[in-house]
Amino acid sequence: MELKNRYRNTESMIGHGNPSFTAAKEAGLLDLSVHNTGHGSLSLTDGREFINTCSCSYLGLDSHPDVLQGAIDVLTREKTMTMSISRLRVRLADLDALEEELTHLWRAKTVVTNSASSASAGLLPLIASGHLLPDGQKPILVFDKSAHFSMNLIKPICADETQVVTAPHNDLNFLEDLCRKHARVAYVADGFYSMGGVAIVKDLFALQDKYGLFLYFDDSHSLSIYGGAGEGYVRATMAGEVNPRTIIIGSLGKGFGTAGGAIMLGPTQHADLVGRFAGPLGWSQSLAIPAIGASVASARLHGTPELAARQKALRANVRYFDERVPTRTSGEDFPIKIIDVGPEAVAVEYSRKLMERGFYSSAVFFPIVPKGRAGLRIMLRSNISSEALRRLCDVVLELTSPGT
Amino acid sequence: MELKNRYRNTESMIGHGNPSFTAAKEAGLLDLSVHNTGHGSLSLTDGREFINTCSCSYLGLDSHPDVLQGAIDVLTREKTMTMSISRLRVRLADLDALEEELTHLWRAKTVVTNSASSASAGLLPLIASGHLLPDGQKPILVFDKSAHFSMNLIKPICADETQVVTAPHNDLNFLEDLCRKHARVAYVADGFYSMGGVAIVKDLFALQDKYGLFLYFDDSHSLSIYGGAGEGYVRATMAGEVNPRTIIIGSLGKGFGTAGGAIMLGPTQHADLVGRFAGPLGWSQSLAIPAIGASVASARLHGTPELAARQKALRANVRYFDERVPTRTSGEDFPIKIIDVGPEAVAVEYSRKLMERGFYSSAVFFPIVPKGRAGLRIMLRSNISSEALRRLCDVVLELTSPGT
């Protein structure tokens, strides 16, 4: 009998996770059908309004007039929703324009994909097989334990190419030990983690300098909100060009405000191989044309002072929240805040009460976080008003204060 | 030493495939940057025009005025590009409206996804683990040898849950043999294959009746173009409701003309499990909002006589092509035609010559088709004029006639 469930355990995921989802659904926290009111809140179909404090559109660019107009303009001009052919063969010139704009902005050869997860599904197997490493040899492939689901999902595919290991979160010694023992090590991590916390990026680049460690980052949650051109935390930390031992990917559907994903490659990396053999990237499912137009507009905004203004407004909101509500990521300057609660039922109850007071937060529980360590996830944005933010903090403190 | 490359062999794929891609690139057949001229052709940035005879938008709905207006209207009304949160938690009411419309149209509980491939990445592991089977037990999971890359990619993930087998293409005896030996068998196939040919759907449903075979179809290439409501070849073949042993998925970015994917489930199937645990479906990457608006418009068109008119025009073009150009799928009434050529270099050369005459066809070669069995892929559409189609057939015949 072959060994199964080495990389995933669906039975445990569903068996332990589904009761919490069911409780969240019963508490009115799932499957919310909404319209955008246009004045900073969403409305349910029964008319109730609430503020979404769980949107990853950290800078509000999703509703910027230029971004919306960019989508409308490309539709008006090109009069098509899709080329419906692999982007490797034929693609709208606007997609090339978008990639040129991002390549310039982020000082890295940038390839736009249908989503960040399709980028990982395409790239990670080519890293496992060694084809995206400078010497073309297979590495031992190490996933950080807290890496996002979209990367963990791909583990068994990588394991069909090479040895796959899961490392404790941000454990530099564990990694250095592997680097000493193996000629080629590749490490897969988030830049800024979706449950809060950042990668130890500087330490990782030091290991890269010393041992040639290959680094793959999904920096979805810090793209746009970090760096002078919104290049994200990891890219902003790198001096000079993206080196041939580093690949950064990220989502354009979060801070960037549109849809799709982006891959940043170094100038000597195998852009042709990526386009031809990175699975989803070669299939006929390139980004919807209005999303391309919206993305060109967002990229242009990234080159204006408006980006810095929105980043600054976001940071002010993050700092205000940190001053009022203590969390384990206080002072971190990133917008994802986790209120640790513990029991799943209590997290659901807190989230329900927050919703009663007009704020949607995510109750997060297994398999999103470990069992018995449920919490509330709150995401701050530049476009939450100070009055709303003050009220949010009031309600959170009231809920979580001992004795209430 | 553990066995590797059981389900994929990247080294062979790149080693054998890349020279053909490089030849295609040098022949000017890759990375074409285009604008839509609005009169049935595409234009390169140097002004040259050509007709794309490799678009999967078989009915031309991608450029239907209602579809384009649907995208613009939702942007104008909702003033946002993305909710940037998992659709499981909060989603635009228009996404619910779209799913209701499709559910009604296709007589199957329909869930809309970011792409057909993300649907497969989410669903196939839950089929492997048994959670989407009526009795919740793990099946032996059988992939048709010709199943699309987007499903084959997921094999190793499924193999971490259960035994995975690859079956010869459309081999009913092989399948029946497995059904006799195993209590639970699930079979993964295309409905209409991307390299031409259809699944033996009626025979498969007969096996299902006899042995309880579970069936998973990606029917991307026949959605919209087949069936009274564009429900596709597989759904059109089923009498009554989708039964609990069948799941059909498909792309909305092909005949449907917009973007994203769709999952058709039976009324008793686990829609909640799908939303919560099917990987990409639960992540914060739902379909871009303009694509939702465009899709609602396309769904409405599917309920009008315009659908039948476009299907009829497509079929007339397919029949005309079949009369003029013999292929192994002649008479099949599906729009994908493969001109078998043999050597990769000849396929590239034919495709280059076709492009000189104003028609883009795909030269297809390993790993898309087996080594040494390269060909030209031509996709017919309802909106290729009869004059253009006549010229296309003339050129193809001229190229492929012996002695030329």
mmCIF file of N, CA, C and O in Angstrom, chain B residues 13 19 26 37 55 101 104-106 136 148 160 169-171 179 209 222 236 251-252 290 334 351 355:
data_model
loop_
_atom_site.group_PDB
_atom_site.id
_atom_site.type_symbol
_atom_site.label_atom_id
_atom_site.label_comp_id
_atom_site.label_asym_id
_atom_site.label_seq_id
_atom_site.Cartn_x
_atom_site.Cartn_y
_atom_site.Cartn_z
ATOM 1 N N MET B 13 9.135 17.174 -21.735
ATOM 2 C CA MET B 13 8.223 18.174 -22.307
ATOM 3 C C MET B 13 9.011 19.358 -22.878
ATOM 4 O O MET B 13 8.784 19.784 -24.012
ATOM 5 N N PRO B 19 12.207 23.179 -28.977
ATOM 6 C CA PRO B 19 12.700 23.510 -30.328
ATOM 7 C C PRO B 19 11.566 23.862 -31.295
ATOM 8 O O PRO B 19 11.714 24.772 -32.117
ATOM 9 N N GLU B 26 10.265 31.869 -34.472
ATOM 10 C CA GLU B 26 11.067 32.419 -35.564
ATOM 11 C C GLU B 26 10.246 32.594 -36.843
ATOM 12 O O GLU B 26 10.516 33.481 -37.649
ATOM 13 N N THR B 37 -9.867 44.849 -35.281
ATOM 14 C CA THR B 37 -10.241 45.876 -36.268
ATOM 15 C C THR B 37 -11.729 46.188 -36.218
ATOM 16 O O THR B 37 -12.169 47.227 -36.704
ATOM 17 N N SER B 55 -9.394 31.073 -32.774
ATOM 18 C CA SER B 55 -10.082 31.603 -31.603
ATOM 19 C C SER B 55 -11.142 30.610 -31.163
ATOM 20 O O SER B 55 -11.843 30.021 -31.994
ATOM 21 N N GLU B 101 -29.318 32.574 -13.436
ATOM 22 C CA GLU B 101 -29.644 32.543 -14.880
ATOM 23 C C GLU B 101 -29.098 31.258 -15.517
ATOM 24 O O GLU B 101 -29.802 30.567 -16.255
ATOM 25 N N HIS B 104 -30.927 28.068 -14.322
ATOM 26 C CA HIS B 104 -32.196 27.928 -15.025
ATOM 27 C C HIS B 104 -31.963 27.445 -16.467
ATOM 28 O O HIS B 104 -32.595 26.492 -16.939
ATOM 29 N N LEU B 105 -31.024 28.094 -17.133
ATOM 30 C CA LEU B 105 -30.742 27.831 -18.551
ATOM 31 C C LEU B 105 -30.286 26.390 -18.764
ATOM 32 O O LEU B 105 -30.713 25.716 -19.696
ATOM 33 N N TRP B 106 -29.388 25.946 -17.934
ATOM 34 C CA TRP B 106 -28.733 24.653 -18.150
ATOM 35 C C TRP B 106 -29.332 23.552 -17.278
ATOM 36 O O TRP B 106 -28.835 22.433 -17.261
ATOM 37 N N GLY B 136 -19.270 9.111 -0.290
ATOM 38 C CA GLY B 136 -18.146 9.697 0.438
ATOM 39 C C GLY B 136 -16.887 8.855 0.471
ATOM 40 O O GLY B 136 -15.944 9.165 1.194
ATOM 41 N N HIS B 148 -7.507 17.188 -21.058
ATOM 42 C CA HIS B 148 -6.772 18.452 -21.206
ATOM 43 C C HIS B 148 -5.687 18.604 -20.128
ATOM 44 O O HIS B 148 -5.842 18.132 -19.007
ATOM 45 N N ASP B 160 -2.219 11.903 -4.235
ATOM 46 C CA ASP B 160 -1.929 11.955 -2.799
ATOM 47 C C ASP B 160 -3.167 11.552 -1.987
ATOM 48 O O ASP B 160 -3.097 11.422 -0.769
ATOM 49 N N HIS B 169 -7.394 6.520 -24.743
ATOM 50 C CA HIS B 169 -8.451 7.465 -25.138
ATOM 51 C C HIS B 169 -9.739 6.744 -25.542
ATOM 52 O O HIS B 169 -9.703 5.834 -26.381
ATOM 53 N N ASN B 170 -10.825 7.152 -24.922
ATOM 54 C CA ASN B 170 -12.164 6.636 -25.265
ATOM 55 C C ASN B 170 -12.231 5.105 -25.258
ATOM 56 O O ASN B 170 -12.951 4.510 -26.062
ATOM 57 N N ASP B 171 -11.513 4.453 -24.330
ATOM 58 C CA ASP B 171 -11.450 2.985 -24.305
ATOM 59 C C ASP B 171 -12.479 2.426 -23.315
ATOM 60 O O ASP B 171 -12.218 2.305 -22.117
ATOM 61 N N CYS B 179 -14.340 -1.040 -13.759
ATOM 62 C CA CYS B 179 -15.616 -1.010 -13.022
ATOM 63 C C CYS B 179 -15.950 -2.386 -12.436
ATOM 64 O O CYS B 179 -16.548 -2.487 -11.363
ATOM 65 N N ASP B 209 -24.899 3.752 -15.407
ATOM 66 C CA ASP B 209 -26.124 3.052 -15.013
ATOM 67 C C ASP B 209 -25.816 1.654 -14.484
ATOM 68 O O ASP B 209 -26.399 1.196 -13.522
ATOM 69 N N SER B 222 -17.564 22.688 -26.002
ATOM 70 C CA SER B 222 -18.890 22.567 -26.603
ATOM 71 C C SER B 222 -19.936 23.428 -25.898
ATOM 72 O O SER B 222 -21.065 23.540 -26.379
ATOM 73 N N ALA B 236 -26.414 18.145 -22.764
ATOM 74 C CA ALA B 236 -27.506 17.939 -23.718
ATOM 75 C C ALA B 236 -27.814 16.455 -23.885
ATOM 76 O O ALA B 236 -28.936 16.074 -24.220
ATOM 77 N N SER B 251 -15.589 26.307 -19.662
ATOM 78 C CA SER B 251 -15.085 27.672 -19.679
ATOM 79 C C SER B 251 -16.157 28.621 -20.198
ATOM 80 O O SER B 251 -16.890 28.282 -21.136
ATOM 81 N N LEU B 252 -16.248 29.799 -19.598
ATOM 82 C CA LEU B 252 -17.123 30.844 -20.134
ATOM 83 C C LEU B 252 -16.349 31.755 -21.091
ATOM 84 O O LEU B 252 -16.881 32.724 -21.619
ATOM 85 N N PRO B 290 -16.489 43.309 -14.399
ATOM 86 C CA PRO B 290 -17.002 43.473 -15.766
ATOM 87 C C PRO B 290 -17.281 42.134 -16.461
ATOM 88 O O PRO B 290 -18.216 42.031 -17.264
ATOM 89 N N PHE B 334 -18.303 19.595 -34.961
ATOM 90 C CA PHE B 334 -17.628 20.437 -33.979
ATOM 91 C C PHE B 334 -16.574 21.282 -34.695
ATOM 92 O O PHE B 334 -16.048 20.867 -35.734
ATOM 93 N N SER B 351 1.856 26.613 -41.288
ATOM 94 C CA SER B 351 1.194 27.677 -40.532
ATOM 95 C C SER B 351 1.738 29.048 -40.946
ATOM 96 O O SER B 351 0.978 30.014 -41.080
ATOM 97 N N MET B 355 -0.375 32.111 -42.653
ATOM 98 C CA MET B 355 -0.346 33.467 -42.093
ATOM 99 C C MET B 355 0.002 34.486 -43.179
ATOM 100 O O MET B 355 -0.586 35.567 -43.224
#
